[in-house]
Amino acid sequence: MEPEGRDAAGKPLLVRVTGSSGGDGHGSASSSSIAAVVGSTAVAVAGSFEFGLSIGYSSPSQRGIMRDLHLSLAEYSVFGSILTIGAMLGAIVSGSIADRAGRRGAMAISDVICTLGYLLIAFSQNYWWLDIGRVLTGCGIGILSYVVPVYISEITPKNLRGGFATVNQFMICCGGSLAFVLGTFITWRTLAVVGVAPCLLQLVGLLAIPESPRWLARSGHPGAFVAALQKLRGQGTDISEEASEIKVFTEKLQDLPESKMLDLFQKDYIRAVTVGVGLMVLQQFGGVNGILFYASEVFVSAGFSSGNTGTVAMAIVQIPMIGLGVLLMDKAGRRPLLMISAAGTCLGCLLVGLSFLSKEQHWERDLNVLALAGLLVFIGSFSLGMGGIPWVIMSEIFPINMKGSAGSLVTLVNWLSSWAVSYAFNFLLIWSTYGTFFICASICGLTVVFVERLVPETKGRTLEEIQASMNSPLTPFHK
């Protein structure tokens, strides 16, 4: 390696790495880079799988836990929703932990917390240990929900970033689906023990993958930064242009103050914050966590003899739809997929609402199939885009000097919204089942308008290009 060009302070601006070029030198993929990126992403999304297991755990476990520990509906609603309280606590510190300990360190810390939480649930004999375990699990996935998409976006080439980042949501769906399916066959205690496995797998895998090059560059480790980027792009790949852009952009960021939470609401950053926060609020208030947490009870209310058939069908639909989203992400773009996904969730909620309205008004007593179809349309559409793309965009639009505080804010808002929906959902169903789904349909319709008016297309652009266009203090650095 030899430095080429220096700034006024004598710091090298361009790092040239000799070797054959296996890409465009600007963050595009070469065949030699795919294996390292795939392996690193696979380790990271073990945390996403853990996230999904935790979200899906409460639905198939409801009857068993209420029976064995003699919980009322209100007490179980606390257990179901308290996961999001823990996740909010994890979200508050997620950015700080990821900035201080690194992306790999943050994932390791969350694995330890999740493991302890699931062991407390598995061996709990009373209400308090159960809830403490649930809070700890929430803290762990609160950190994971921020650091996993950020890590993936920071290691992948620009032309593959969307697809790889969406694998995060794919694995969340896989984890949730496994919880739904296994929960119909095994006890809630055994299901809690299953939740420990992804944590242990990720802890081992973290020993073998590189740290985020962008975090290393920002943290003042130039040698490790180049080594990590070279490992991710392949040993024969010329990384000089990509390394130079990351290095120059990161050095310029040192001239800007480290952002605090209140700084995010200044006009310079308000567009990025509005997009990040808005997508998270709309994602949750569309009702997804209420439906996932209490899917079994929704199907029983719709007239099915048990919730097992519906929850298994939901699990089967999720996987291919999120897989389709992964394939289309870097071809169709973020915005079209978001709008199609939000429109589909709106339609699904309308179908479910109409089913319950017809039942209440005695229009037709056998429309429970309409409820099943509506929930499958909702889950399939959500999995296509609204589940994963807000996290992808969150990981793309914030520069590294504000990523910690901004990421913590956006993740906190997501979990706060999730808590509100998951806690209130059972009570809203008691108030008016069809009214609840019509409200969700209205919010999903509003999401289409929000995306069309405010959300930028980030497909095929480097993180530095996106961040400079979204945050006015950085625009001069990228002209």
Coordinates of C-alpha atoms in Angstrom, one line a residue:
M1 CA 0.0 0.0 0.0
E2 CA 1.2 3.5 -0.7
P3 CA -0.4 6.9 0.1
E4 CA -1.4 9.1 -2.8
G5 CA -2.2 12.8 -2.0
R6 CA -2.4 14.5 1.3
D7 CA -4.6 17.2 2.8
A8 CA -3.5 20.4 4.5
A9 CA -2.8 18.6 7.7
G10 CA -0.6 16.0 6.0
K11 CA -3.1 13.2 6.3
P12 CA -3.3 10.8 3.3
L13 CA -6.5 11.2 1.3
L14 CA -6.2 8.2 -1.0
V15 CA -5.1 4.7 -0.1
R16 CA -4.1 2.7 -3.1
V17 CA -4.2 -1.0 -2.9
T18 CA -2.5 -2.8 -5.8
G19 CA -4.0 -5.7 -7.5
S20 CA -6.4 -6.6 -10.2
S21 CA -9.7 -4.8 -10.3
G22 CA -12.6 -7.0 -9.6
G23 CA -15.3 -4.3 -9.7
D24 CA -15.7 -0.6 -10.4
G25 CA -13.6 0.4 -7.4
H26 CA -16.5 2.3 -6.0
G27 CA -18.4 -0.1 -3.9
S28 CA -19.7 -2.4 -6.5
A29 CA -19.5 -6.2 -6.0
S30 CA -16.9 -8.5 -7.5
S31 CA -17.2 -12.3 -7.4
S32 CA -14.3 -12.5 -5.0
S33 CA -16.1 -10.2 -2.5
I34 CA -19.4 -12.1 -2.3
A35 CA -18.2 -14.9 -0.1
A36 CA -16.9 -12.6 2.7
V37 CA -20.0 -10.4 2.6
V38 CA -22.3 -13.4 2.6
G39 CA -20.5 -14.9 5.5
S40 CA -20.5 -11.7 7.5
T41 CA -24.2 -11.0 6.8
A42 CA -25.1 -14.6 7.8
V43 CA -23.5 -14.1 11.2
A44 CA -25.2 -10.7 11.6
V45 CA -28.7 -11.9 10.7
A46 CA -28.5 -14.7 13.3
G47 CA -29.4 -11.7 15.6
S48 CA -32.4 -11.0 13.2
F49 CA -33.5 -14.6 13.6
E50 CA -33.4 -14.1 17.4
F51 CA -35.4 -10.9 17.0
G52 CA -38.1 -12.8 15.0
L53 CA -38.3 -15.6 17.6
S54 CA -38.8 -13.1 20.4
I55 CA -41.6 -11.3 18.5
G56 CA -43.4 -14.5 17.5
Y57 CA -42.9 -16.2 20.9
S58 CA -46.0 -14.7 22.7
S59 CA -48.7 -15.8 20.2
P60 CA -48.3 -19.6 20.4
S61 CA -47.3 -19.4 24.1
Q62 CA -50.3 -17.5 25.3
R63 CA -52.7 -20.3 26.3
G64 CA -49.9 -22.4 27.9
I65 CA -48.4 -19.6 29.9
M66 CA -51.8 -18.3 31.1
R67 CA -52.8 -21.8 32.1
D68 CA -49.5 -22.8 33.8
L69 CA -48.9 -19.6 35.7
H70 CA -52.5 -18.6 36.2
L71 CA -52.3 -15.2 34.4
S72 CA -55.3 -13.0 33.5
L73 CA -55.7 -11.5 30.1
A74 CA -54.4 -8.2 31.4
E75 CA -51.3 -9.8 33.0
Y76 CA -50.6 -11.7 29.8
S77 CA -51.0 -8.4 27.8
V78 CA -48.3 -7.0 30.0
F79 CA -46.0 -10.0 29.3
G80 CA -46.6 -9.7 25.6
S81 CA -46.1 -5.9 25.4
I82 CA -43.3 -5.7 28.0
L83 CA -40.9 -7.0 25.4
T84 CA -41.1 -3.6 23.8
I85 CA -40.4 -1.8 27.1
G86 CA -37.1 -3.7 27.2
A87 CA -36.5 -3.0 23.5
M88 CA -37.0 0.7 24.2
L89 CA -34.3 0.5 26.9
G90 CA -32.0 -1.3 24.5
A91 CA -32.8 1.2 21.7
I92 CA -31.9 4.2 23.9
V93 CA -28.3 2.8 24.4
S94 CA -28.0 1.0 21.1
G95 CA -26.3 3.8 19.2
S96 CA -23.9 4.6 22.0
I97 CA -23.0 0.9 22.5
A98 CA -22.5 0.4 18.7
D99 CA -20.3 3.5 18.5
R100 CA -18.2 2.7 21.6
A101 CA -17.9 -1.1 21.4
G102 CA -18.2 -1.4 17.6
R103 CA -20.8 -3.2 15.6
R104 CA -19.5 -6.7 16.5
G105 CA -19.2 -5.8 20.2
A106 CA -22.8 -4.5 20.3
M107 CA -24.1 -7.8 18.8
A108 CA -22.1 -9.8 21.3
I109 CA -23.5 -7.8 24.2
S110 CA -27.1 -8.2 23.0
D111 CA -26.5 -12.0 22.6
V112 CA -25.5 -12.3 26.3
I113 CA -28.6 -10.3 27.4
C114 CA -31.0 -12.3 25.2
T115 CA -29.6 -15.6 26.5
L116 CA -30.1 -14.6 30.1
G117 CA -33.6 -13.4 29.4
Y118 CA -34.7 -16.6 27.7
L119 CA -33.2 -18.8 30.4
L120 CA -35.2 -16.8 33.0
I121 CA -38.4 -17.3 31.0
A122 CA -37.7 -21.1 30.5
F123 CA -37.3 -21.7 34.2
S124 CA -39.7 -19.1 35.6
Q125 CA -42.1 -20.3 38.3
N126 CA -43.9 -17.0 38.8
Y127 CA -45.1 -13.9 37.1
W128 CA -42.1 -11.7 38.1
W129 CA -39.3 -13.9 36.7
L130 CA -41.3 -14.3 33.5
D131 CA -41.6 -10.6 33.0
I132 CA -37.9 -9.9 34.0
G133 CA -36.8 -12.4 31.4
R134 CA -39.1 -10.8 28.8
V135 CA -37.6 -7.4 29.5
L136 CA -34.1 -8.6 29.2
T137 CA -34.9 -10.3 25.9
G138 CA -36.4 -7.0 24.8
C139 CA -33.2 -5.1 25.7
G140 CA -31.2 -7.5 23.6
I141 CA -33.3 -7.3 20.5
G142 CA -33.6 -3.5 20.9
I143 CA -29.8 -3.3 20.4
L144 CA -29.9 -5.9 17.6
S145 CA -32.7 -4.1 15.8
Y146 CA -30.4 -1.1 15.3
V147 CA -26.9 -2.6 14.9
V148 CA -27.7 -5.5 12.5
P149 CA -29.0 -3.4 9.6
V150 CA -26.3 -0.7 10.2
Y151 CA -23.6 -3.3 10.1
I152 CA -24.9 -4.9 6.9
S153 CA -25.3 -1.6 5.1
E154 CA -21.7 -0.6 6.1
I155 CA -20.1 -3.7 4.8
T156 CA -21.9 -4.4 1.5
P157 CA -21.2 -3.0 -2.0
K158 CA -23.7 -0.3 -3.1
N159 CA -25.2 -2.4 -5.9
L160 CA -26.1 -5.2 -3.5
R161 CA -26.8 -3.3 -0.3
G162 CA -30.6 -3.2 -0.5
G163 CA -30.9 -7.0 -1.1
F164 CA -28.4 -7.9 1.6
A165 CA -29.9 -5.4 4.1
T166 CA -33.4 -6.9 3.5
V167 CA -32.1 -10.3 4.6
N168 CA -32.4 -8.8 8.0
Q169 CA -36.2 -8.8 7.7
F170 CA -36.1 -12.1 6.0
M171 CA -34.5 -13.7 9.0
I172 CA -36.9 -11.9 11.4
C173 CA -39.7 -13.5 9.5
C174 CA -38.0 -16.9 9.6
G175 CA -37.6 -16.5 13.3
G176 CA -41.2 -15.5 13.8
S177 CA -42.4 -18.3 11.5
L178 CA -40.4 -20.9 13.4
A179 CA -41.9 -19.6 16.7
F180 CA -45.4 -19.9 15.3
V181 CA -44.8 -23.4 13.9
L182 CA -42.8 -24.9 16.9
G183 CA -45.2 -23.3 19.3
T184 CA -48.0 -25.6 18.1
F185 CA -46.0 -28.7 18.9
I186 CA -43.7 -27.9 21.9
T187 CA -44.3 -26.3 25.3
W188 CA -43.6 -22.6 26.0
R189 CA -40.7 -23.5 28.2
T190 CA -39.0 -25.6 25.5
L191 CA -39.7 -22.8 23.0
A192 CA -37.8 -20.4 25.3
V193 CA -34.8 -22.8 25.3
V194 CA -34.8 -22.8 21.5
G195 CA -34.5 -19.0 21.7
V196 CA -31.0 -19.4 23.2
A197 CA -29.6 -21.2 20.1
P198 CA -29.2 -18.2 17.7
C199 CA -27.5 -16.2 20.4
L200 CA -24.8 -18.9 20.9
L201 CA -24.3 -19.3 17.1
Q202 CA -23.8 -15.6 16.6
L203 CA -21.4 -15.3 19.5
V204 CA -19.2 -17.9 17.8
G205 CA -19.5 -16.4 14.4
L206 CA -18.6 -12.9 15.5
L207 CA -15.0 -14.2 16.1
A208 CA -14.6 -14.9 12.4
I209 CA -16.1 -11.8 10.7
P210 CA -14.5 -8.3 10.1
E211 CA -15.6 -5.2 11.9
S212 CA -17.4 -2.5 9.9
P213 CA -14.8 -0.6 7.8
R214 CA -16.6 2.7 8.2
W215 CA -16.7 2.3 12.0
L216 CA -12.9 1.5 12.0
A217 CA -12.2 4.6 9.8
R218 CA -14.3 6.8 12.1
S219 CA -12.7 5.4 15.2
G220 CA -9.1 6.1 14.1
H221 CA -7.9 2.7 13.0
P222 CA -6.7 3.3 9.4
G223 CA -4.7 0.0 9.1
A224 CA -7.6 -2.1 10.4
F225 CA -10.0 -0.1 8.2
V226 CA -8.1 -1.0 5.0
A227 CA -7.6 -4.6 6.0
A228 CA -11.4 -5.1 6.8
L229 CA -12.4 -3.4 3.5
Q230 CA -9.9 -5.5 1.5
K231 CA -11.2 -8.7 3.2
L232 CA -14.8 -7.8 2.4
R233 CA -14.1 -6.9 -1.3
G234 CA -11.7 -9.8 -2.0
Q235 CA -7.9 -9.9 -1.8
G236 CA -7.4 -9.3 -5.6
T237 CA -9.8 -6.3 -5.8
D238 CA -8.6 -2.7 -6.1
I239 CA -10.3 -0.9 -3.2
S240 CA -8.5 2.4 -3.7
E241 CA -11.5 4.5 -4.9
E242 CA -14.0 3.2 -2.3
A243 CA -11.4 3.5 0.5
S244 CA -10.6 7.0 -0.6
E245 CA -14.2 8.1 -0.6
I246 CA -14.9 6.6 2.9
K247 CA -11.7 8.1 4.3
V248 CA -12.2 11.6 2.9
F249 CA -15.9 11.7 3.9
T250 CA -15.1 10.4 7.4
E251 CA -12.2 12.9 7.9
K252 CA -14.5 15.8 6.9
L253 CA -17.1 14.6 9.4
Q254 CA -14.5 15.1 12.1
D255 CA -15.0 18.9 11.5
L256 CA -18.6 18.6 12.6
P257 CA -19.6 18.2 16.2
E258 CA -20.9 14.8 17.4
S259 CA -24.6 15.1 17.3
K260 CA -26.8 14.9 20.4
M261 CA -30.4 13.9 20.4
L262 CA -31.7 17.5 20.4
D263 CA -29.4 18.5 17.5
L264 CA -31.3 16.1 15.2
F265 CA -34.3 18.5 15.2
Q266 CA -32.4 21.4 13.6
K267 CA -33.3 22.2 10.0
D268 CA -30.0 20.8 8.7
Y269 CA -31.0 17.2 9.7
I270 CA -34.8 17.4 9.9
R271 CA -35.4 15.8 6.5
A272 CA -33.5 12.6 7.4
V273 CA -35.0 12.5 10.8
T274 CA -38.6 13.0 9.4
V275 CA -38.1 10.2 6.9
G276 CA -36.5 7.8 9.5
V277 CA -39.0 8.5 12.3
G278 CA -42.0 8.7 10.0
L279 CA -41.4 5.3 8.4
M280 CA -41.0 3.6 11.8
V281 CA -44.2 5.1 13.2
L282 CA -46.3 4.2 10.2
Q283 CA -44.8 0.7 10.1
Q284 CA -45.9 0.0 13.6
F285 CA -49.3 1.8 13.7
G286 CA -50.3 -0.2 10.7
G287 CA -50.9 -2.9 13.4
V288 CA -48.3 -5.5 12.5
N289 CA -47.1 -6.3 16.1
G290 CA -50.7 -6.5 17.4
I291 CA -51.5 -9.0 14.7
L292 CA -48.3 -11.0 15.2
F293 CA -48.5 -11.0 19.0
Y294 CA -52.2 -12.1 19.1
A295 CA -52.7 -13.9 15.8
S296 CA -54.1 -17.0 17.5
E297 CA -56.8 -15.0 19.3
V298 CA -57.7 -13.1 16.1
F299 CA -58.3 -16.3 14.2
V300 CA -60.4 -17.7 17.1
S301 CA -62.5 -14.5 17.2
A302 CA -63.0 -14.8 13.4
G303 CA -64.7 -18.2 13.9
F304 CA -61.9 -20.8 13.6
S305 CA -61.9 -23.6 16.1
S306 CA -58.3 -22.8 16.9
G307 CA -55.6 -20.3 15.9
N308 CA -53.1 -23.0 14.7
T309 CA -54.3 -23.2 11.1
G310 CA -54.1 -19.5 10.6
T311 CA -50.8 -18.9 12.3
V312 CA -49.1 -21.7 10.3
A313 CA -50.6 -20.3 7.1
M314 CA -49.1 -16.9 8.1
A315 CA -45.7 -18.4 8.6
I316 CA -45.8 -20.1 5.2
V317 CA -46.8 -16.8 3.4
Q318 CA -44.1 -14.7 5.1
I319 CA -41.0 -16.6 3.8
P320 CA -41.6 -16.4 0.0
M321 CA -42.8 -12.8 0.1
I322 CA -39.8 -11.5 2.0
G323 CA -37.6 -13.6 -0.3
L324 CA -39.3 -11.8 -3.3
G325 CA -38.6 -8.5 -1.6
V326 CA -34.9 -9.4 -1.3
L327 CA -34.7 -10.2 -5.0
L328 CA -36.5 -7.0 -6.1
M329 CA -34.9 -4.5 -3.7
D330 CA -31.9 -3.5 -5.9
K331 CA -33.9 -3.8 -9.1
A332 CA -37.3 -2.2 -8.4
G333 CA -36.0 0.2 -5.8
R334 CA -37.1 1.1 -2.3
R335 CA -39.9 3.5 -3.0
P336 CA -42.0 1.3 -5.4
L337 CA -41.8 -1.7 -3.1
L338 CA -42.7 0.5 -0.1
M339 CA -45.8 1.8 -1.8
I340 CA -47.0 -1.6 -3.1
S341 CA -46.4 -3.1 0.3
A342 CA -48.3 -0.4 2.1
A343 CA -51.2 -0.6 -0.3
G344 CA -51.4 -4.4 0.2
T345 CA -51.5 -4.0 4.0
C346 CA -54.3 -1.5 3.6
L347 CA -56.3 -4.0 1.5
G348 CA -55.6 -6.8 4.0
C349 CA -56.9 -4.8 6.9
L350 CA -60.0 -3.8 5.0
L351 CA -60.8 -7.4 4.2
V352 CA -60.4 -8.5 7.9
G353 CA -62.5 -5.5 9.0
L354 CA -65.2 -6.3 6.6
S355 CA -65.2 -9.9 7.8
F356 CA -65.7 -8.9 11.4
L357 CA -68.3 -6.3 10.4
S358 CA -70.4 -8.8 8.5
K359 CA -70.2 -11.2 11.5
E360 CA -71.4 -8.5 13.9
Q361 CA -74.1 -7.3 11.6
H362 CA -75.2 -10.9 10.8
W363 CA -74.8 -10.2 7.0
E364 CA -73.2 -13.6 6.6
R365 CA -72.1 -16.1 9.2
D366 CA -69.5 -17.9 7.1
L367 CA -67.0 -15.2 6.2
N368 CA -64.2 -16.3 8.4
V369 CA -62.3 -17.3 5.2
L370 CA -62.3 -13.6 4.3
A371 CA -60.6 -12.9 7.6
L372 CA -58.0 -15.5 6.9
A373 CA -57.4 -14.1 3.4
G374 CA -57.1 -10.6 4.7
L375 CA -54.5 -11.5 7.3
L376 CA -52.5 -13.5 4.8
V377 CA -52.6 -10.5 2.4
F378 CA -51.6 -8.2 5.2
I379 CA -48.6 -10.4 6.3
G380 CA -47.5 -11.1 2.8
S381 CA -47.6 -7.4 1.8
F382 CA -45.9 -6.3 5.0
S383 CA -43.1 -8.9 4.4
L384 CA -42.6 -7.6 0.9
G385 CA -41.5 -4.2 1.9
M386 CA -42.8 -2.4 5.0
G387 CA -41.2 -4.9 7.3
G388 CA -37.6 -4.5 6.1
I389 CA -37.2 -1.3 4.0
P390 CA -37.7 1.2 6.8
W391 CA -34.7 -0.4 8.5
V392 CA -32.7 -0.4 5.3
I393 CA -33.4 3.3 4.8
M394 CA -32.6 4.1 8.4
S395 CA -29.2 2.5 8.0
E396 CA -28.5 4.5 4.8
I397 CA -29.6 8.1 5.5
F398 CA -27.7 9.0 8.7
P399 CA -24.0 9.9 8.5
I400 CA -21.7 8.3 11.0
N401 CA -21.2 11.4 13.1
M402 CA -25.0 11.3 13.9
K403 CA -25.7 7.7 13.3
G404 CA -25.5 6.8 17.0
S405 CA -28.0 9.4 18.3
A406 CA -30.2 9.3 15.2
G407 CA -30.3 5.5 15.1
S408 CA -31.1 5.4 18.8
L409 CA -34.0 7.9 18.3
V410 CA -35.4 6.0 15.3
T411 CA -35.2 2.6 17.0
L412 CA -36.7 4.0 20.2
V413 CA -39.6 5.5 18.3
N414 CA -40.1 2.1 16.5
W415 CA -40.3 0.2 19.8
L416 CA -42.4 2.9 21.6
S417 CA -44.9 2.6 18.7
S418 CA -44.7 -1.2 18.9
W419 CA -45.4 -1.2 22.6
A420 CA -48.4 1.1 22.2
V421 CA -49.9 -1.1 19.5
S422 CA -49.1 -4.5 21.2
Y423 CA -50.4 -3.4 24.6
A424 CA -53.6 -1.8 23.3
F425 CA -54.4 -4.3 20.6
N426 CA -56.4 -6.9 22.7
F427 CA -58.4 -4.1 24.3
L428 CA -59.1 -2.5 20.9
L429 CA -60.4 -5.8 19.7
I430 CA -62.7 -5.9 22.7
W431 CA -63.9 -2.4 21.8
S432 CA -64.5 -3.0 18.1
T433 CA -62.8 -5.7 16.1
Y434 CA -63.8 -4.3 12.7
G435 CA -63.1 -0.8 13.9
T436 CA -59.6 -1.7 14.9
F437 CA -58.8 -3.1 11.5
F438 CA -60.4 -0.1 9.7
I439 CA -58.1 2.2 11.7
C440 CA -55.1 0.2 10.7
A441 CA -56.2 0.3 7.0
S442 CA -56.4 4.1 7.2
I443 CA -52.8 4.3 8.5
C444 CA -51.5 1.9 5.9
G445 CA -53.2 4.1 3.2
L446 CA -51.5 7.2 4.7
T447 CA -48.2 5.4 4.4
V448 CA -48.5 5.3 0.6
V449 CA -48.9 9.1 0.6
F450 CA -45.9 9.6 3.0
V451 CA -43.6 7.5 0.9
E452 CA -44.6 9.2 -2.4
R453 CA -44.1 12.7 -1.0
L454 CA -41.1 12.4 1.3
V455 CA -39.0 9.2 1.0
P456 CA -36.0 9.3 -1.4
E457 CA -34.8 6.5 -3.6
T458 CA -31.5 5.2 -2.4
K459 CA -31.0 2.3 -4.8
G460 CA -27.5 2.2 -6.5
R461 CA -26.0 5.1 -4.5
T462 CA -23.1 5.0 -2.0
L463 CA -23.8 5.7 1.6
E464 CA -21.8 8.9 1.3
E465 CA -23.8 10.1 -1.6
I466 CA -27.1 9.4 0.1
Q467 CA -26.1 11.1 3.4
A468 CA -24.7 14.2 1.6
S469 CA -28.0 14.6 -0.3
M470 CA -30.2 14.2 2.9
N471 CA -28.2 16.3 5.4
S472 CA -27.4 19.8 4.3
P473 CA -24.2 20.3 6.4
L474 CA -22.6 17.5 4.3
T475 CA -23.7 18.6 0.8
P476 CA -20.5 20.7 0.2
F477 CA -18.3 17.6 1.0
H478 CA -19.8 15.6 -1.9
K479 CA -20.0 18.1 -4.7

